[in-house]
C-alpha positions as a Markdown table, in Angstrom:
| # | Residue | x | y | z |
|---|---|---|---|---|
| 1 | Met | -134.8 | -42.3 | 69.8 |
| 2 | Asn | -131.3 | -41.9 | 71.1 |
| 3 | Ile | -129.1 | -38.8 | 70.7 |
| 4 | Leu | -125.3 | -38.8 | 71.0 |
| 5 | Ile | -123.5 | -35.7 | 72.3 |
| 6 | Ala | -119.8 | -35.9 | 71.4 |
| 7 | Ser | -117.1 | -34.1 | 73.3 |
| 8 | Cys | -119.5 | -33.0 | 76.0 |
| 9 | Gly | -116.9 | -31.6 | 78.4 |
| 10 | Thr | -118.4 | -29.3 | 81.0 |
| 11 | Arg | -121.7 | -28.7 | 79.1 |
| 12 | Asn | -123.9 | -30.3 | 81.8 |
| 13 | Lys | -126.8 | -28.2 | 81.0 |
| 14 | Ile | -126.9 | -29.2 | 77.4 |
| 15 | Val | -127.1 | -32.9 | 78.4 |
| 16 | Gln | -129.8 | -32.1 | 81.0 |
| 17 | Tyr | -131.9 | -30.2 | 78.4 |
| 18 | Phe | -131.7 | -33.1 | 75.9 |
| 19 | Lys | -132.8 | -35.6 | 78.6 |
| 20 | Gln | -135.8 | -33.3 | 79.3 |
| 21 | Ala | -136.7 | -33.1 | 75.6 |
| 22 | Leu | -136.6 | -36.9 | 75.2 |
| 23 | Arg | -138.6 | -37.5 | 78.4 |
| 24 | Gly | -138.7 | -41.3 | 78.2 |
| 25 | Arg | -138.7 | -41.4 | 74.4 |
| 26 | Gly | -135.1 | -42.2 | 74.2 |
| 27 | Lys | -131.6 | -41.9 | 75.8 |
| 28 | Val | -128.9 | -39.3 | 75.8 |
| 29 | Val | -125.5 | -40.8 | 75.2 |
| 30 | Ala | -122.4 | -38.7 | 75.9 |
| 31 | Thr | -118.8 | -39.1 | 75.0 |
| 32 | Asp | -115.5 | -37.4 | 75.9 |
| 33 | Cys | -111.8 | -38.3 | 75.8 |
| 34 | Ser | -111.5 | -37.4 | 79.5 |
| 35 | Pro | -113.1 | -39.4 | 82.3 |
| 36 | Asn | -113.2 | -36.2 | 84.3 |
| 37 | Ala | -115.6 | -34.5 | 81.9 |
| 38 | Pro | -118.5 | -33.8 | 84.3 |
| 39 | Ala | -121.2 | -33.7 | 81.6 |
| 40 | Leu | -120.6 | -37.4 | 80.9 |
| 41 | Tyr | -122.2 | -38.3 | 84.2 |
| 42 | Glu | -125.4 | -36.4 | 83.4 |
| 43 | Ala | -126.1 | -38.7 | 80.4 |
| 44 | Asp | -128.1 | -41.9 | 80.5 |
| 45 | Val | -125.1 | -43.7 | 79.0 |
| 46 | His | -121.5 | -42.5 | 78.6 |
| 47 | Tyr | -118.3 | -43.6 | 76.9 |
| 48 | Ile | -114.7 | -42.6 | 77.3 |
| 49 | Val | -113.3 | -42.3 | 73.7 |
| 50 | Pro | -110.0 | -41.6 | 72.0 |
| 51 | Arg | -109.1 | -38.0 | 71.1 |
| 52 | Ile | -110.6 | -36.7 | 67.9 |
| 53 | Thr | -107.2 | -36.7 | 66.3 |
| 54 | Glu | -106.5 | -40.4 | 66.8 |
| 55 | Glu | -107.1 | -42.8 | 63.9 |
| 56 | Asn | -109.6 | -45.0 | 65.7 |
| 57 | Tyr | -111.8 | -42.1 | 66.8 |
| 58 | Leu | -114.4 | -42.3 | 64.1 |
| 59 | Asp | -114.6 | -46.1 | 64.2 |
| 60 | Thr | -115.3 | -45.7 | 67.9 |
| 61 | Leu | -118.2 | -43.3 | 67.3 |
| 62 | Tyr | -119.6 | -45.6 | 64.6 |
| 63 | Asp | -119.5 | -48.5 | 67.0 |
| 64 | Ile | -121.4 | -46.5 | 69.6 |
| 65 | Cys | -124.0 | -45.4 | 67.0 |
| 66 | Arg | -124.6 | -49.0 | 66.1 |
| 67 | Lys | -124.7 | -50.3 | 69.7 |
| 68 | Glu | -126.9 | -47.5 | 71.0 |
| 69 | Lys | -129.1 | -47.1 | 67.9 |
| 70 | Ile | -128.2 | -43.4 | 67.7 |
| 71 | Lys | -130.7 | -41.3 | 65.7 |
| 72 | Gly | -128.8 | -38.0 | 65.8 |
| 73 | Val | -125.2 | -36.9 | 66.7 |
| 74 | Leu | -123.8 | -33.5 | 67.5 |
| 75 | Ser | -120.5 | -32.1 | 68.9 |
| 76 | Leu | -120.0 | -29.3 | 71.4 |
| 77 | Ile | -116.4 | -28.4 | 70.2 |
| 78 | Asp | -115.3 | -26.5 | 67.1 |
| 79 | Pro | -112.6 | -28.9 | 65.7 |
| 80 | Glu | -115.0 | -31.9 | 65.7 |
| 81 | Leu | -117.7 | -30.1 | 63.7 |
| 82 | Ser | -115.9 | -30.4 | 60.4 |
| 83 | Leu | -115.0 | -34.0 | 61.2 |
| 84 | Leu | -118.6 | -35.1 | 61.7 |
| 85 | Ala | -119.8 | -33.1 | 58.6 |
| 86 | Leu | -117.1 | -34.6 | 56.4 |
| 87 | His | -118.3 | -38.1 | 57.3 |
| 88 | Glu | -122.0 | -37.3 | 57.2 |
| 89 | Lys | -122.7 | -40.0 | 54.6 |
| 90 | Asp | -121.0 | -42.6 | 56.8 |
| 91 | Phe | -123.2 | -41.8 | 59.7 |
| 92 | Glu | -126.3 | -41.8 | 57.5 |
| 93 | Lys | -125.5 | -45.4 | 56.5 |
| 94 | Leu | -125.9 | -46.2 | 60.3 |
| 95 | Gly | -129.2 | -44.4 | 60.5 |
| 96 | Thr | -127.6 | -41.5 | 62.3 |
| 97 | Thr | -128.2 | -37.8 | 61.3 |
| 98 | Val | -125.3 | -35.4 | 61.8 |
| 99 | Ile | -127.0 | -32.4 | 63.4 |
| 100 | Gly | -125.1 | -29.5 | 62.0 |
| 101 | Ser | -123.9 | -27.5 | 59.0 |
| 102 | Ser | -121.9 | -28.6 | 56.0 |
| 103 | Tyr | -118.2 | -29.3 | 56.0 |
| 104 | Glu | -117.6 | -26.2 | 53.9 |
| 105 | Leu | -119.4 | -24.0 | 56.4 |
| 106 | Cys | -117.8 | -25.6 | 59.4 |
| 107 | Glu | -114.4 | -24.9 | 57.9 |
| 108 | Arg | -115.2 | -21.4 | 57.0 |
| 109 | Thr | -116.4 | -20.5 | 60.5 |
| 110 | Leu | -113.3 | -22.0 | 62.0 |
| 111 | Asn | -111.1 | -19.8 | 59.8 |
| 112 | Lys | -111.8 | -16.2 | 60.8 |
| 113 | Trp | -110.0 | -14.8 | 57.8 |
| 114 | Glu | -112.2 | -16.8 | 55.4 |
| 115 | Met | -115.3 | -15.8 | 57.3 |
| 116 | Tyr | -114.3 | -12.2 | 57.2 |
| 117 | Arg | -113.8 | -12.3 | 53.4 |
| 118 | Trp | -117.3 | -14.0 | 53.0 |
| 119 | Leu | -119.0 | -11.4 | 55.2 |
| 120 | Lys | -117.3 | -8.5 | 53.3 |
| 121 | Asp | -118.1 | -9.9 | 49.9 |
| 122 | His | -121.7 | -10.3 | 50.8 |
| 123 | Gly | -122.1 | -6.8 | 52.1 |
| 124 | Tyr | -122.3 | -7.3 | 55.9 |
| 125 | Tyr | -120.8 | -4.9 | 58.4 |
| 126 | Cys | -117.8 | -6.6 | 60.1 |
| 127 | Ala | -114.5 | -5.7 | 61.7 |
| 128 | Arg | -111.7 | -4.8 | 59.3 |
| 129 | Ser | -109.2 | -7.7 | 59.2 |
| 130 | Tyr | -105.7 | -8.2 | 57.9 |
| 131 | Met | -103.3 | -11.1 | 57.2 |
| 132 | Asp | -100.8 | -8.7 | 55.6 |
| 133 | Ile | -99.2 | -6.5 | 58.3 |
| 134 | Glu | -98.0 | -3.9 | 55.7 |
| 135 | Glu | -101.5 | -3.5 | 54.4 |
| 136 | Phe | -102.7 | -3.0 | 58.0 |
| 137 | Val | -100.0 | -0.3 | 58.6 |
| 138 | Arg | -100.9 | 1.5 | 55.4 |
| 139 | Asp | -104.6 | 1.6 | 56.4 |
| 140 | Val | -103.8 | 2.9 | 59.9 |
| 141 | Lys | -101.7 | 5.7 | 58.4 |
| 142 | Ala | -104.6 | 6.4 | 56.0 |
| 143 | Gly | -106.9 | 6.8 | 59.0 |
| 144 | Leu | -109.1 | 3.8 | 58.1 |
| 145 | Leu | -108.8 | 2.4 | 61.6 |
| 146 | Thr | -107.1 | 3.3 | 64.9 |
| 147 | Tyr | -105.5 | 1.5 | 67.8 |
| 148 | Pro | -106.2 | -0.6 | 69.8 |
| 149 | Val | -106.5 | -3.7 | 67.6 |
| 150 | Phe | -106.7 | -7.4 | 68.2 |
| 151 | Val | -104.1 | -9.9 | 67.1 |
| 152 | Lys | -105.3 | -13.5 | 67.0 |
| 153 | Pro | -104.8 | -16.8 | 65.2 |
| 154 | Ala | -106.9 | -16.9 | 62.0 |
| 155 | Lys | -107.9 | -20.4 | 63.1 |
| 156 | Gly | -108.8 | -20.7 | 66.8 |
| 157 | Ser | -111.7 | -20.8 | 69.3 |
| 158 | Ala | -112.5 | -20.0 | 72.9 |
| 159 | Ser | -110.7 | -16.7 | 72.7 |
| 160 | Ile | -107.3 | -18.5 | 73.0 |
| 161 | Ser | -104.1 | -16.5 | 72.1 |
| 162 | Ile | -106.0 | -13.3 | 71.5 |
| 163 | Ser | -104.0 | -10.1 | 72.4 |
| 164 | Lys | -104.9 | -6.4 | 72.3 |
| 165 | Ala | -102.2 | -4.2 | 70.8 |
| 166 | Tyr | -102.0 | -0.4 | 71.2 |
| 167 | Asp | -99.1 | 0.3 | 68.8 |
| 168 | Glu | -97.4 | -0.9 | 65.6 |
| 169 | Glu | -94.4 | -2.3 | 67.5 |
| 170 | Thr | -96.6 | -4.6 | 69.6 |
| 171 | Val | -98.6 | -5.7 | 66.5 |
| 172 | Arg | -95.3 | -6.7 | 64.7 |
| 173 | Leu | -94.0 | -8.5 | 67.7 |
| 174 | Leu | -97.3 | -10.5 | 68.2 |
| 175 | Val | -97.5 | -11.4 | 64.5 |
| 176 | Ser | -93.8 | -12.5 | 64.3 |
| 177 | His | -94.3 | -14.9 | 67.3 |
| 178 | Gly | -97.3 | -16.7 | 65.9 |
| 179 | Glu | -98.3 | -18.6 | 62.8 |
| 180 | Gly | -101.3 | -17.5 | 60.7 |
| 181 | Met | -101.9 | -14.5 | 62.8 |
| 182 | Met | -104.7 | -12.1 | 61.9 |
| 183 | Ile | -105.0 | -8.4 | 62.8 |
| 184 | Gln | -108.6 | -7.3 | 63.5 |
| 185 | Glu | -110.2 | -3.9 | 64.1 |
| 186 | Phe | -111.4 | -3.4 | 67.7 |
| 187 | Leu | -115.2 | -2.8 | 67.7 |
| 188 | Asp | -116.1 | -0.6 | 70.6 |
| 189 | Gly | -119.8 | -1.3 | 71.0 |
| 190 | Gln | -122.4 | -3.4 | 72.7 |
| 191 | Glu | -121.7 | -7.1 | 72.3 |
| 192 | Ile | -124.7 | -9.3 | 71.4 |
| 193 | Gly | -125.1 | -13.1 | 71.3 |
| 194 | Ala | -127.7 | -14.8 | 69.1 |
| 195 | Asp | -128.7 | -18.4 | 69.5 |
| 196 | Cys | -130.4 | -19.7 | 66.3 |
| 197 | Tyr | -131.9 | -22.9 | 65.0 |
| 198 | Ile | -132.3 | -23.6 | 61.3 |
| 199 | Asp | -134.8 | -26.4 | 60.7 |
| 200 | Leu | -133.4 | -29.6 | 59.3 |
| 201 | Gln | -136.6 | -30.2 | 57.4 |
| 202 | Ser | -137.4 | -26.8 | 55.9 |
| 203 | Arg | -133.8 | -25.6 | 56.0 |
| 204 | Lys | -135.2 | -22.2 | 57.2 |
| 205 | Pro | -134.4 | -20.3 | 60.4 |
| 206 | Val | -137.2 | -21.0 | 62.9 |
| 207 | Ser | -135.8 | -19.6 | 66.1 |
| 208 | Val | -133.6 | -16.7 | 67.0 |
| 209 | Phe | -132.9 | -15.6 | 70.6 |
| 210 | Thr | -130.8 | -12.5 | 71.2 |
| 211 | Lys | -129.1 | -11.2 | 74.3 |
| 212 | Lys | -126.9 | -8.2 | 75.2 |
| 213 | Lys | -123.8 | -9.4 | 76.9 |
| 214 | Ile | -123.0 | -7.8 | 80.3 |
| 215 | Val | -119.9 | -9.9 | 81.4 |
| 216 | Met | -117.7 | -12.3 | 79.5 |
| 217 | Arg | -115.4 | -14.9 | 81.1 |
| 218 | Ala | -113.0 | -17.2 | 79.2 |
| 219 | Gly | -114.6 | -16.4 | 75.9 |
| 220 | Glu | -118.1 | -17.3 | 77.1 |
| 221 | Thr | -121.1 | -15.2 | 78.2 |
| 222 | Asp | -121.2 | -15.0 | 82.0 |
| 223 | Lys | -124.0 | -12.5 | 82.4 |
| 224 | Ala | -126.5 | -11.2 | 79.8 |
| 225 | Ile | -129.9 | -9.7 | 79.3 |
| 226 | Ser | -132.5 | -10.8 | 76.8 |
| 227 | Phe | -133.8 | -8.3 | 74.3 |
| 228 | Lys | -135.6 | -8.1 | 70.9 |
| 229 | Asp | -135.1 | -6.0 | 67.8 |
| 230 | Glu | -137.0 | -6.8 | 64.6 |
| 231 | Lys | -134.2 | -5.2 | 62.5 |
| 232 | Leu | -131.6 | -7.6 | 64.0 |
| 233 | Phe | -133.9 | -10.6 | 63.6 |
| 234 | Ala | -134.2 | -9.7 | 59.9 |
| 235 | Leu | -130.5 | -9.3 | 59.5 |
| 236 | Ile | -129.8 | -12.7 | 61.1 |
| 237 | Glu | -132.4 | -14.4 | 59.0 |
| 238 | Arg | -131.0 | -12.9 | 55.8 |
| 239 | Phe | -127.4 | -13.9 | 56.8 |
| 240 | Ile | -128.5 | -17.5 | 57.7 |
| 241 | Gly | -130.4 | -17.8 | 54.4 |
| 242 | Glu | -127.4 | -16.6 | 52.3 |
| 243 | Ala | -124.8 | -18.6 | 54.2 |
| 244 | Gly | -126.8 | -21.9 | 54.3 |
| 245 | Phe | -126.3 | -23.0 | 57.9 |
| 246 | Leu | -128.3 | -25.9 | 59.4 |
| 247 | Gly | -129.1 | -26.9 | 63.0 |
| 248 | Gln | -127.9 | -24.9 | 65.9 |
| 249 | Ile | -125.6 | -21.9 | 65.5 |
| 250 | Asp | -124.3 | -19.2 | 67.8 |
| 251 | Ile | -123.5 | -15.7 | 66.4 |
| 252 | Asp | -121.5 | -12.9 | 68.0 |
| 253 | Ile | -122.6 | -9.4 | 67.0 |
| 254 | Phe | -121.6 | -5.9 | 67.9 |
| 255 | Gln | -123.9 | -2.9 | 67.9 |
| 256 | Ile | -122.3 | 0.4 | 67.2 |
| 257 | Gly | -124.9 | 3.2 | 67.1 |
| 258 | Glu | -127.7 | 1.8 | 64.9 |
| 259 | Val | -125.4 | -0.6 | 63.0 |
| 260 | Tyr | -125.0 | -4.3 | 63.7 |
| 261 | Tyr | -121.6 | -5.8 | 62.9 |
| 262 | Ile | -121.4 | -9.6 | 62.5 |
| 263 | Ser | -118.3 | -10.8 | 64.3 |
| 264 | Glu | -118.0 | -14.6 | 64.7 |
| 265 | Ile | -120.2 | -17.7 | 64.1 |
| 266 | Asn | -120.0 | -21.0 | 65.9 |
| 267 | Pro | -122.1 | -23.7 | 64.2 |
| 268 | Arg | -122.9 | -25.4 | 67.5 |
| 269 | Phe | -124.5 | -24.7 | 70.9 |
| 270 | Gly | -122.7 | -21.8 | 72.4 |
| 271 | Gly | -121.8 | -21.4 | 76.1 |
| 272 | Gly | -124.6 | -18.9 | 76.6 |
| 273 | Tyr | -127.4 | -21.0 | 75.1 |
| 274 | Pro | -128.8 | -21.9 | 78.6 |
| 275 | His | -130.0 | -18.3 | 78.7 |
| 276 | Ala | -132.3 | -19.0 | 75.8 |
| 277 | Tyr | -133.5 | -22.3 | 77.2 |
| 278 | Glu | -134.4 | -20.8 | 80.6 |
| 279 | Cys | -136.3 | -18.1 | 78.7 |
| 280 | Gly | -138.4 | -20.9 | 77.1 |
| 281 | Val | -136.5 | -21.2 | 73.8 |
| 282 | Asp | -136.2 | -25.0 | 73.6 |
| 283 | His | -133.9 | -25.9 | 70.7 |
| 284 | Met | -133.6 | -29.5 | 72.0 |
| 285 | Glu | -137.3 | -30.0 | 71.3 |
| 286 | Leu | -136.9 | -28.6 | 67.8 |
| 287 | Ile | -134.1 | -31.1 | 67.1 |
| 288 | Val | -136.2 | -34.0 | 68.4 |
| 289 | Asn | -139.1 | -32.9 | 66.2 |
| 290 | Asn | -136.8 | -32.8 | 63.1 |
| 291 | Leu | -135.3 | -36.2 | 63.9 |
| 292 | Glu | -138.9 | -37.6 | 64.1 |
| 293 | Gly | -139.5 | -36.1 | 60.6 |
| 294 | Arg | -141.6 | -33.1 | 61.7 |
| 295 | Glu | -141.0 | -29.5 | 60.5 |
| 296 | Asn | -141.0 | -26.9 | 63.2 |
| 297 | Arg | -143.1 | -23.7 | 63.3 |
| 298 | Val | -141.3 | -20.3 | 63.6 |
| 299 | Ile | -140.8 | -19.2 | 67.2 |
| 300 | Thr | -138.3 | -16.3 | 66.6 |
| 301 | Gly | -138.8 | -13.6 | 69.2 |
| 302 | Gln | -141.2 | -15.7 | 71.3 |
| 303 | Tyr | -139.6 | -14.9 | 74.7 |
| 304 | Glu | -139.6 | -12.2 | 77.3 |
| 305 | Glu | -137.3 | -9.3 | 77.2 |
| 306 | Gly | -135.3 | -8.1 | 80.2 |
| 307 | Leu | -134.5 | -11.5 | 81.7 |
| 308 | Ile | -130.9 | -11.6 | 83.0 |
| 309 | Met | -128.8 | -14.8 | 83.0 |
| 310 | Met | -126.2 | -15.0 | 85.7 |
| 311 | Lys | -123.9 | -18.0 | 85.6 |
| 312 | Tyr | -122.5 | -19.5 | 88.9 |
| 313 | Asn | -120.2 | -22.4 | 89.7 |
| 314 | Glu | -121.3 | -25.9 | 90.6 |
| 315 | Ile | -119.1 | -28.9 | 91.3 |
| 316 | Met | -119.3 | -32.7 | 90.8 |
| 317 | Val | -117.3 | -35.2 | 92.9 |
| 318 | Arg | -116.7 | -38.8 | 91.8 |
| 319 | Lys | -114.3 | -41.6 | 92.6 |
| 320 | Gly | -111.2 | -41.5 | 90.3 |
| 321 | Ser | -107.4 | -41.5 | 90.0 |
| 322 | Leu | -104.6 | -39.5 | 88.5 |
| 323 | Asp | -104.2 | -42.1 | 85.7 |
């Protein structure tokens, strides 16, 4: 069994973990558009491919799937998730399973405004959000929310182009200088990350790992501590069941008092997943089991509390050029 990790970038640990899960049962194949993506060189086989926006990108992936007899494919970047999901049937014809959620769900999570509307319509606590600045101003004057607030693109990832605004003038300036900008309530509480796996066979959540974030860097968790709360597990499992996600997802949550607010969802491995793995929560093994036709047992909460993850820098040096 061979697994393809597309757009691997700097996610060296993800490649390493998949190699450990396969343990001689198959190969890990990695792709990226840059020859300087370090995770490429952790894989058993790697390919430099076109950018995902180029016409021949999918044909290149199809060729790799044929040549390497790929059983399952997944991506580590948001924009590619929808692309793979949209062409799920084409991959199936090659004997390759797209490990992830539906096209509709990938698109919804990429659009923060659509995700907000879904959460609100289904009764989940979430940050008040606005695409209409006049509606936002009216609600501030009505006392429904206060400054500061975030102004961000409705479509975006990795915390790019997010600004905090402390007054109406700044909000108007930020909105006028961007396209499709969303204004979002600032949630002043404990930020939490949840790494979840929804079984591809049973289509039910079988693993949830939660951590309280201590330090964030470039939109990713830099330091965090593992914890458990049955109330939170139940909320996450209800949310997953109603939304219909599959495979690996990463959920950002805020705790304010006794209330949990769902913030953002990434239907892929998040940057903080290594914390879960190093605590014994092996989602790579769950994926391999599913690709071999086996349903996984539920392991939610089967990890130790109080374990702190602390990221640190490593480097890779290889022969190359500026071309």
